[in-house]
Every structure is written in C-alpha cells, then in structure tokens.
Amino acid sequence: MAKVIDGKAVAAGVVEQVTAASNALEAQTGARPGLAVIIVGDDPASHVYVSSKSRMAKQCGFKSVQHTLPAETTQGQLEALVASLNADPEIHGILVQLPLPGHLDADPVIQSIRPEKDVDGLNIVNAGKLMTGDLEGGLISCTPAGAMLFVRQTHGPDLSGLNAVVIGRSNLFGKPMSALLLAANATVTTAHSRTRDLPGVCRNADILVAAVGRPQMVKADWVKPGATVIDVGINRIDAPERGEGKTRLVGDVAFDECAEVAAVITPVPGGVGPMTIAMLMANTVTAAMRAHGLKPPAF
Ligand code: GUN
C-alpha cells in the first residue's frame, strides 16, 4: 500500500509560513498583502471556491476584497474593474475566477492584469518566465506550484534520471506543470487525449501527474510499480451507495487499485485541492513583499 500524501497538512504548513511572512511585512512597512478576487455570474462551484479563497486570505492576515459581478457584466465593465485594481497600491494580487460566462472573453481580461499582480500566473509574462526557466522572478500558477511541492517533498529538488508524465496540456495546469518538472531536471512527457497508447506511456513514469477531468481514468496497470502518483482531477460522480441522489468527489486516478502499485499517491479530496488555495496565498504575499522591495520566502 502506497504512502498517502496529506494535502491538508502540507497546505497548513504553507499557510503558516505565509501568515508569518504577512505579519513580518506588516511589522516592517505597516502594509498588509491585498488580494482582490473577481467572480462574474452565479456558477455555484465557482462561488464555493471563491468564498474559500477569500476566507483563507483573511485567515492569513491579508486585506481581502471580493468583487461579485452579475452574469450580464460587459467586457468593458470587467476590464475597467481590473484596470482600477491594477492601479490600487493596496492590492497586490488580482484573481479573476474562471470560467467566465460565455459572452465574455477571458483572455484579454487575464492579459490585462499587471504581471506583478497576476497571482494565478496566467499572464504571458509569467508563463514566459516559467518556460524560460526563471522560477524566481515571476508568479507560478497555483495548482502546479502545489503539486510540485509534493514532488519535491517526495524526491528532493533534483529529479535527474526520473521520467515524469503529465496527462493534460492546459495553460492553467498541464503546461506549467511540465515546465516545473523539466526545470527540476526530470525527463518530461506531456500526454493528452491524442496520445497513442496512453497506458503504455504512463507505465514509463516514475512521477505520474493526472489532470484530465475524467473520473478514475488512470488504472492500476497504467502505474509503474513504486511510482509517485499525483491526482489533480476533481470529479463529482453519483454515489447511490450513500443514498438516493447522493454524489461524491473522485479524482482522475482509480485510487484504491493504484495505491496497491504506487509508492506515493495523493487522495481526492484532501490532496492537491488544499494546496491550490495555499499557493494562491503564497503568491499574494510574494507579490506584496516584492512591491515593498522585500525578498519573499521560498515556498
Ligand atoms: N477556476 C478553476 N481553477 C481556477 C484557478 O486556479 N484560477 C482561476 N482564476 N479560476 C479557476
């Protein structure tokens, strides 16, 4: 049976570090890190995520501002709000919750966030810094940064000689995750829906990262014995065994059977999920400290 990583405990450690840095910033400058989260429309899952981001920001001692905009908000109104937050010296981090309602174009909004305040790491300046191996100067997308912390805790900072396979090629996760693994010297394959013999490709992985959005797709015979398996999926499936109409959350990995083969595995929920919010807090305190000319801690 594999070692199961406790994401809540690792995230709590990051949040403790962030809170200490936030207190130190306030003691030295009188300023608190400021995080603005924008949500447009009434997607229930997005509202749950945004509430927990705002709550955690307050817990870390941040100034936390939430802008809840109606579904009929125009592109111009949204971009004007981002422009005003870009100009606000008390705001160090801006996050626009995705997905946006269908009539809005997310890309120009995301690209209009000042790179220094882009705590999601989605601006092309931050994505470009990561791709060119500058891990210190920009801001890195929160979920891959959190997943990478698990990888470092398991394998150390140098992944020389290890094969890593990332299933998924999104800008939010797959591409930055592959770049982080490559920067740590892993030999990286970015697999996706068009990959031939995906199970065979995965069986080569010493580090297997799944971010496809298909419940329990990764099976035991896809996993190399002794591998580290990081599950980034969050899928809600029917759970009639819990009663009529009940559901439960599962990842992209068939946990029970893969845990018999892997050496280390992350659960869903309680694995990568808690890390995403913790790393958002880490990015915000990092942005605030840089804005005040201070060196942020390494997370
Ligand atoms: N929606 C789901 N995950 C994320 C995320 O990490 N950032 C933003 N902005 N929206 C999301």
Short mmCIF file of C-alpha atoms and ligand atoms in Angstrom, two decimals:
data_model
loop_
_atom_site.label_atom_id
_atom_site.label_comp_id
_atom_site.label_asym_id
_atom_site.label_seq_id
_atom_site.Cartn_x
_atom_site.Cartn_y
_atom_site.Cartn_z
CA MET A 1 0.00 0.00 0.00
CA ALA A 2 1.35 3.40 -1.04
CA LYS A 3 2.08 6.28 1.31
CA VAL A 4 -0.88 8.66 1.03
CA ILE A 5 0.12 12.35 1.00
CA ASP A 6 -1.88 14.50 3.44
CA GLY A 7 -2.51 17.63 1.35
CA LYS A 8 -4.32 19.39 4.17
CA ALA A 9 -1.31 19.06 6.46
CA VAL A 10 1.16 20.24 3.78
CA ALA A 11 -1.15 23.16 2.91
CA ALA A 12 -1.43 24.10 6.61
CA GLY A 13 2.38 24.32 6.74
CA VAL A 14 2.41 26.67 3.72
CA VAL A 15 -0.36 28.82 5.25
CA GLU A 16 1.64 29.08 8.49
CA GLN A 17 4.69 30.28 6.51
CA VAL A 18 2.52 32.77 4.59
CA THR A 19 0.98 34.15 7.79
CA ALA A 20 4.43 34.66 9.32
CA ALA A 21 5.61 36.49 6.18
CA SER A 22 2.46 38.62 6.13
CA ASN A 23 2.99 39.58 9.80
CA ALA A 24 6.64 40.42 9.09
CA LEU A 25 5.61 42.63 6.14
CA GLU A 26 3.09 44.49 8.29
CA ALA A 27 5.61 44.95 11.10
CA GLN A 28 8.21 46.38 8.70
CA THR A 29 6.04 48.51 6.42
CA GLY A 30 2.59 48.87 8.01
CA ALA A 31 1.10 47.30 4.85
CA ARG A 32 -0.85 44.06 4.62
CA PRO A 33 -0.93 41.89 1.49
CA GLY A 34 -4.06 42.76 -0.52
CA LEU A 35 -5.89 40.15 -2.61
CA ALA A 36 -8.82 41.01 -4.91
CA VAL A 37 -10.92 38.14 -6.24
CA ILE A 38 -13.41 38.81 -9.05
CA ILE A 39 -16.30 36.46 -9.75
CA VAL A 40 -18.82 37.01 -12.54
CA GLY A 41 -22.20 35.24 -12.59
CA ASP A 42 -23.63 32.58 -10.34
CA ASP A 43 -21.90 29.27 -11.05
CA PRO A 44 -22.31 27.53 -7.66
CA ALA A 45 -18.99 25.65 -7.72
CA SER A 46 -17.09 28.87 -8.53
CA HIS A 47 -18.81 30.64 -5.63
CA VAL A 48 -17.69 27.87 -3.26
CA TYR A 49 -14.06 28.17 -4.48
CA VAL A 50 -14.07 31.97 -4.27
CA SER A 51 -15.53 32.01 -0.75
CA SER A 52 -12.79 29.69 0.47
CA LYS A 53 -10.11 31.85 -1.21
CA SER A 54 -11.48 35.00 0.48
CA ARG A 55 -11.79 33.24 3.85
CA MET A 56 -8.23 31.90 3.71
CA ALA A 57 -6.89 35.35 2.74
CA LYS A 58 -8.43 36.83 5.89
CA GLN A 59 -7.02 33.95 7.96
CA CYS A 60 -3.54 34.81 6.64
CA GLY A 61 -3.95 38.42 7.79
CA PHE A 62 -4.49 39.83 4.29
CA LYS A 63 -6.73 42.63 3.14
CA SER A 64 -9.25 40.53 1.20
CA VAL A 65 -11.63 42.10 -1.30
CA GLN A 66 -14.24 40.15 -3.25
CA HIS A 67 -15.96 41.68 -6.31
CA THR A 68 -19.13 39.74 -7.12
CA LEU A 69 -20.42 40.89 -10.52
CA PRO A 70 -23.74 39.97 -12.16
CA ALA A 71 -23.82 37.50 -15.07
CA GLU A 72 -24.71 40.30 -17.51
CA THR A 73 -21.49 42.27 -16.78
CA THR A 74 -19.93 43.54 -20.02
CA GLN A 75 -16.37 43.01 -21.21
CA GLY A 76 -15.76 46.75 -20.78
CA GLN A 77 -17.02 46.80 -17.18
CA LEU A 78 -14.88 43.81 -16.25
CA GLU A 79 -11.75 45.26 -17.88
CA ALA A 80 -12.41 48.63 -16.16
CA LEU A 81 -12.52 46.87 -12.77
CA VAL A 82 -9.21 45.10 -13.49
CA ALA A 83 -7.69 48.45 -14.55
CA SER A 84 -8.75 50.08 -11.27
CA LEU A 85 -7.30 47.17 -9.24
CA ASN A 86 -4.07 47.35 -11.30
CA ALA A 87 -3.76 50.99 -10.17
CA ASP A 88 -4.63 50.35 -6.49
CA PRO A 89 -1.44 50.27 -4.37
CA GLU A 90 -3.20 48.33 -1.58
CA ILE A 91 -3.97 45.43 -3.96
CA HIS A 92 -1.01 43.13 -4.65
CA GLY A 93 -2.87 40.18 -6.17
CA ILE A 94 -5.78 40.02 -8.64
CA LEU A 95 -7.61 36.79 -9.45
CA VAL A 96 -10.42 36.51 -11.99
CA GLN A 97 -12.25 33.26 -11.28
CA LEU A 98 -12.68 31.09 -14.38
CA PRO A 99 -14.74 30.11 -16.26
CA LEU A 100 -16.38 33.43 -17.16
CA PRO A 101 -19.93 33.49 -18.58
CA GLY A 102 -19.99 32.62 -22.29
CA HIS A 103 -20.40 36.18 -23.65
CA LEU A 104 -17.11 37.30 -22.03
CA ASP A 105 -13.66 36.72 -23.50
CA ALA A 106 -11.34 35.64 -20.64
CA ASP A 107 -8.01 36.05 -22.42
CA PRO A 108 -7.87 39.86 -22.81
CA VAL A 109 -9.04 40.20 -19.19
CA ILE A 110 -6.32 37.87 -17.88
CA GLN A 111 -3.66 39.50 -20.07
CA SER A 112 -4.66 42.95 -18.79
CA ILE A 113 -3.73 42.03 -15.20
CA ARG A 114 -0.32 43.54 -14.38
CA PRO A 115 2.17 40.64 -14.32
CA GLU A 116 3.33 41.64 -10.79
CA LYS A 117 -0.28 41.20 -9.55
CA ASP A 118 -1.11 38.08 -11.59
CA VAL A 119 -1.29 35.62 -8.68
CA ASP A 120 -2.77 32.93 -10.97
CA GLY A 121 0.40 33.00 -13.10
CA LEU A 122 -1.65 33.12 -16.32
CA ASN A 123 -0.31 36.32 -17.84
CA ILE A 124 2.02 35.58 -20.76
CA VAL A 125 4.87 37.36 -18.94
CA ASN A 126 4.63 34.92 -16.03
CA ALA A 127 4.02 31.91 -18.29
CA GLY A 128 7.04 33.01 -20.37
CA LYS A 129 9.30 33.36 -17.34
CA LEU A 130 8.41 29.82 -16.27
CA MET A 131 9.02 28.46 -19.78
CA THR A 132 12.44 30.12 -19.94
CA GLY A 133 13.42 28.68 -16.55
CA ASP A 134 13.09 31.90 -14.49
CA LEU A 135 11.43 30.41 -11.41
CA GLU A 136 12.37 33.27 -9.09
CA GLY A 137 11.23 36.41 -10.88
CA GLY A 138 7.60 35.67 -11.83
CA LEU A 139 4.48 34.13 -10.31
CA ILE A 140 3.71 30.45 -10.92
CA SER A 141 0.21 29.06 -11.42
CA CYS A 142 -1.05 27.83 -8.01
CA THR A 143 -2.09 24.23 -8.69
CA PRO A 144 1.13 23.17 -10.45
CA ALA A 145 3.15 25.01 -7.78
CA GLY A 146 1.29 23.00 -5.12
CA ALA A 147 1.66 19.68 -6.95
CA MET A 148 5.38 20.40 -7.38
CA LEU A 149 5.75 20.87 -3.63
CA PHE A 150 4.55 17.26 -3.18
CA VAL A 151 7.04 16.10 -5.82
CA ARG A 152 9.91 17.94 -4.06
CA GLN A 153 8.92 16.54 -0.66
CA THR A 154 8.98 13.02 -2.12
CA HIS A 155 12.02 13.18 -4.44
CA GLY A 156 14.01 16.26 -3.36
CA PRO A 157 14.79 19.23 -5.62
CA ASP A 158 16.70 17.32 -8.33
CA LEU A 159 14.71 14.89 -10.49
CA SER A 160 17.69 13.90 -12.69
CA GLY A 161 17.15 10.50 -14.28
CA LEU A 162 13.43 10.33 -13.43
CA ASN A 163 10.71 10.08 -16.07
CA ALA A 164 7.68 12.29 -15.47
CA VAL A 165 4.41 12.03 -17.40
CA VAL A 166 1.78 14.78 -17.16
CA ILE A 167 -1.62 13.88 -18.63
CA GLY A 168 -3.19 17.17 -19.72
CA ARG A 169 -1.87 20.19 -21.61
CA SER A 170 -3.91 23.16 -20.32
CA ASN A 171 -2.37 26.60 -19.76
CA LEU A 172 -3.68 26.53 -16.17
CA PHE A 173 -2.06 23.21 -15.25
CA GLY A 174 -0.52 20.79 -17.76
CA LYS A 175 1.91 23.15 -19.48
CA PRO A 176 3.21 24.88 -16.32
CA MET A 177 3.46 21.50 -14.50
CA SER A 178 5.55 20.07 -17.34
CA ALA A 179 7.78 23.17 -17.27
CA LEU A 180 8.34 22.86 -13.49
CA LEU A 181 9.25 19.17 -13.77
CA LEU A 182 11.63 19.96 -16.65
CA ALA A 183 13.24 22.80 -14.68
CA ALA A 184 13.91 20.22 -11.92
CA ASN A 185 15.73 18.00 -14.48
CA ALA A 186 13.03 15.35 -14.98
CA THR A 187 12.58 13.83 -18.44
CA VAL A 188 9.07 15.02 -19.19
CA THR A 189 6.29 13.75 -21.46
CA THR A 190 3.16 15.89 -21.78
CA ALA A 191 0.42 13.44 -22.77
CA HIS A 192 -3.12 14.32 -23.83
CA SER A 193 -6.26 13.00 -25.49
CA ARG A 194 -4.45 12.43 -28.81
CA THR A 195 -1.55 10.48 -27.30
CA ARG A 196 -1.14 6.97 -28.71
CA ASP A 197 -1.06 4.13 -26.12
CA LEU A 198 -1.58 6.38 -23.11
CA PRO A 199 -1.43 3.45 -20.63
CA GLY A 200 1.95 2.41 -22.08
CA VAL A 201 3.29 5.98 -21.89
CA CYS A 202 2.12 6.26 -18.26
CA ARG A 203 3.78 2.94 -17.31
CA ASN A 204 7.13 4.62 -18.00
CA ALA A 205 6.52 7.31 -15.39
CA ASP A 206 8.39 7.49 -12.11
CA ILE A 207 6.21 10.54 -11.48
CA LEU A 208 2.70 10.38 -12.96
CA VAL A 209 0.53 13.52 -12.82
CA ALA A 210 -3.10 13.24 -13.97
CA ALA A 211 -5.13 16.33 -14.90
CA VAL A 212 -7.66 15.23 -17.49
CA GLY A 213 -11.05 15.68 -15.84
CA ARG A 214 -12.16 12.07 -16.38
CA PRO A 215 -13.22 10.26 -13.23
CA GLN A 216 -10.89 7.37 -12.24
CA MET A 217 -9.41 7.08 -15.73
CA VAL A 218 -5.91 6.07 -14.59
CA LYS A 219 -5.95 2.36 -13.70
CA ALA A 220 -3.53 0.20 -11.71
CA ASP A 221 -1.96 -1.29 -14.85
CA TRP A 222 -1.05 2.25 -16.05
CA VAL A 223 1.15 2.76 -12.98
CA LYS A 224 4.81 1.74 -12.78
CA PRO A 225 5.43 -0.16 -9.52
CA GLY A 226 6.91 2.26 -6.98
CA ALA A 227 5.81 5.40 -8.85
CA THR A 228 4.64 8.69 -7.34
CA VAL A 229 1.08 9.42 -8.49
CA ILE A 230 -0.31 12.96 -8.23
CA ASP A 231 -4.04 13.28 -8.91
CA VAL A 232 -5.19 16.76 -9.96
CA GLY A 233 -8.71 15.78 -11.03
CA ILE A 234 -11.84 16.74 -9.11
CA ASN A 235 -14.92 14.98 -10.49
CA ARG A 236 -18.33 14.63 -8.91
CA ILE A 237 -19.91 11.23 -9.54
CA ASP A 238 -23.13 9.56 -8.44
CA ALA A 239 -22.81 7.61 -5.19
CA PRO A 240 -26.01 5.56 -4.84
CA GLU A 241 -24.29 3.55 -2.06
CA ARG A 242 -24.57 6.70 0.09
CA GLY A 243 -28.29 7.03 -0.53
CA GLU A 244 -30.57 8.14 -3.32
CA GLY A 245 -29.37 11.20 -5.24
CA LYS A 246 -26.04 11.36 -3.32
CA THR A 247 -22.73 12.17 -5.01
CA ARG A 248 -19.06 12.05 -4.09
CA LEU A 249 -15.79 13.55 -5.31
CA VAL A 250 -13.21 11.40 -7.07
CA GLY A 251 -10.01 12.18 -8.93
CA ASP A 252 -8.72 11.18 -12.35
CA VAL A 253 -6.98 8.19 -10.74
CA ALA A 254 -8.70 4.96 -9.61
CA PHE A 255 -7.30 5.47 -6.12
CA ASP A 256 -7.77 2.09 -4.40
CA GLU A 257 -6.27 -0.04 -7.14
CA CYS A 258 -3.44 2.43 -7.99
CA ALA A 259 -2.49 2.71 -4.30
CA GLU A 260 -1.63 -1.02 -4.46
CA VAL A 261 1.04 -0.34 -7.12
CA ALA A 262 2.37 3.18 -6.44
CA ALA A 263 4.84 4.07 -3.66
CA VAL A 264 3.29 7.51 -3.04
CA ILE A 265 -0.17 8.76 -4.04
CA THR A 266 -2.37 11.80 -3.41
CA PRO A 267 -6.04 11.36 -2.44
CA VAL A 268 -9.09 13.26 -3.75
CA PRO A 269 -10.34 15.16 -1.85
CA GLY A 270 -7.54 16.20 0.51
CA GLY A 271 -4.56 16.03 -1.87
CA VAL A 272 -3.77 18.72 -4.43
CA GLY A 273 -7.01 20.68 -3.74
CA PRO A 274 -5.99 22.30 -0.44
CA MET A 275 -2.60 23.19 -1.97
CA THR A 276 -4.14 25.38 -4.69
CA ILE A 277 -5.52 27.86 -2.16
CA ALA A 278 -2.37 27.72 -0.03
CA MET A 279 -0.18 28.55 -3.05
CA LEU A 280 -2.52 31.42 -4.00
CA MET A 281 -1.81 32.87 -0.56
CA ALA A 282 1.92 32.24 -1.10
CA ASN A 283 1.80 34.09 -4.45
CA THR A 284 -0.07 37.01 -2.88
CA VAL A 285 2.40 37.50 -0.02
CA THR A 286 5.24 37.11 -2.55
CA ALA A 287 3.74 39.87 -4.74
CA ALA A 288 3.21 42.13 -1.71
CA MET A 289 6.76 41.68 -0.42
CA ARG A 290 8.25 42.36 -3.86
CA ALA A 291 6.08 45.51 -4.15
CA HIS A 292 7.70 46.73 -0.92
CA GLY A 293 11.23 45.81 -2.02
CA LEU A 294 11.49 42.80 0.32
CA LYS A 295 12.69 39.29 -0.53
CA PRO A 296 9.86 36.77 -0.15
CA PRO A 297 10.46 33.36 1.45
CA ALA A 298 10.87 30.30 -0.78
CA PHE A 299 7.73 28.15 -0.69
N1 GUN B 1 -11.16 28.01 -11.88
C1 GUN B 1 -10.76 26.77 -11.53
N2 GUN B 1 -9.47 26.78 -11.10
C2 GUN B 1 -9.07 28.08 -11.19
C3 GUN B 1 -7.84 28.72 -10.89
O1 GUN B 1 -6.85 28.13 -10.45
N3 GUN B 1 -7.82 30.06 -11.12
C4 GUN B 1 -8.89 30.73 -11.61
N4 GUN B 1 -8.76 32.03 -11.81
N5 GUN B 1 -10.04 30.15 -11.90
C5 GUN B 1 -10.12 28.82 -11.69
#
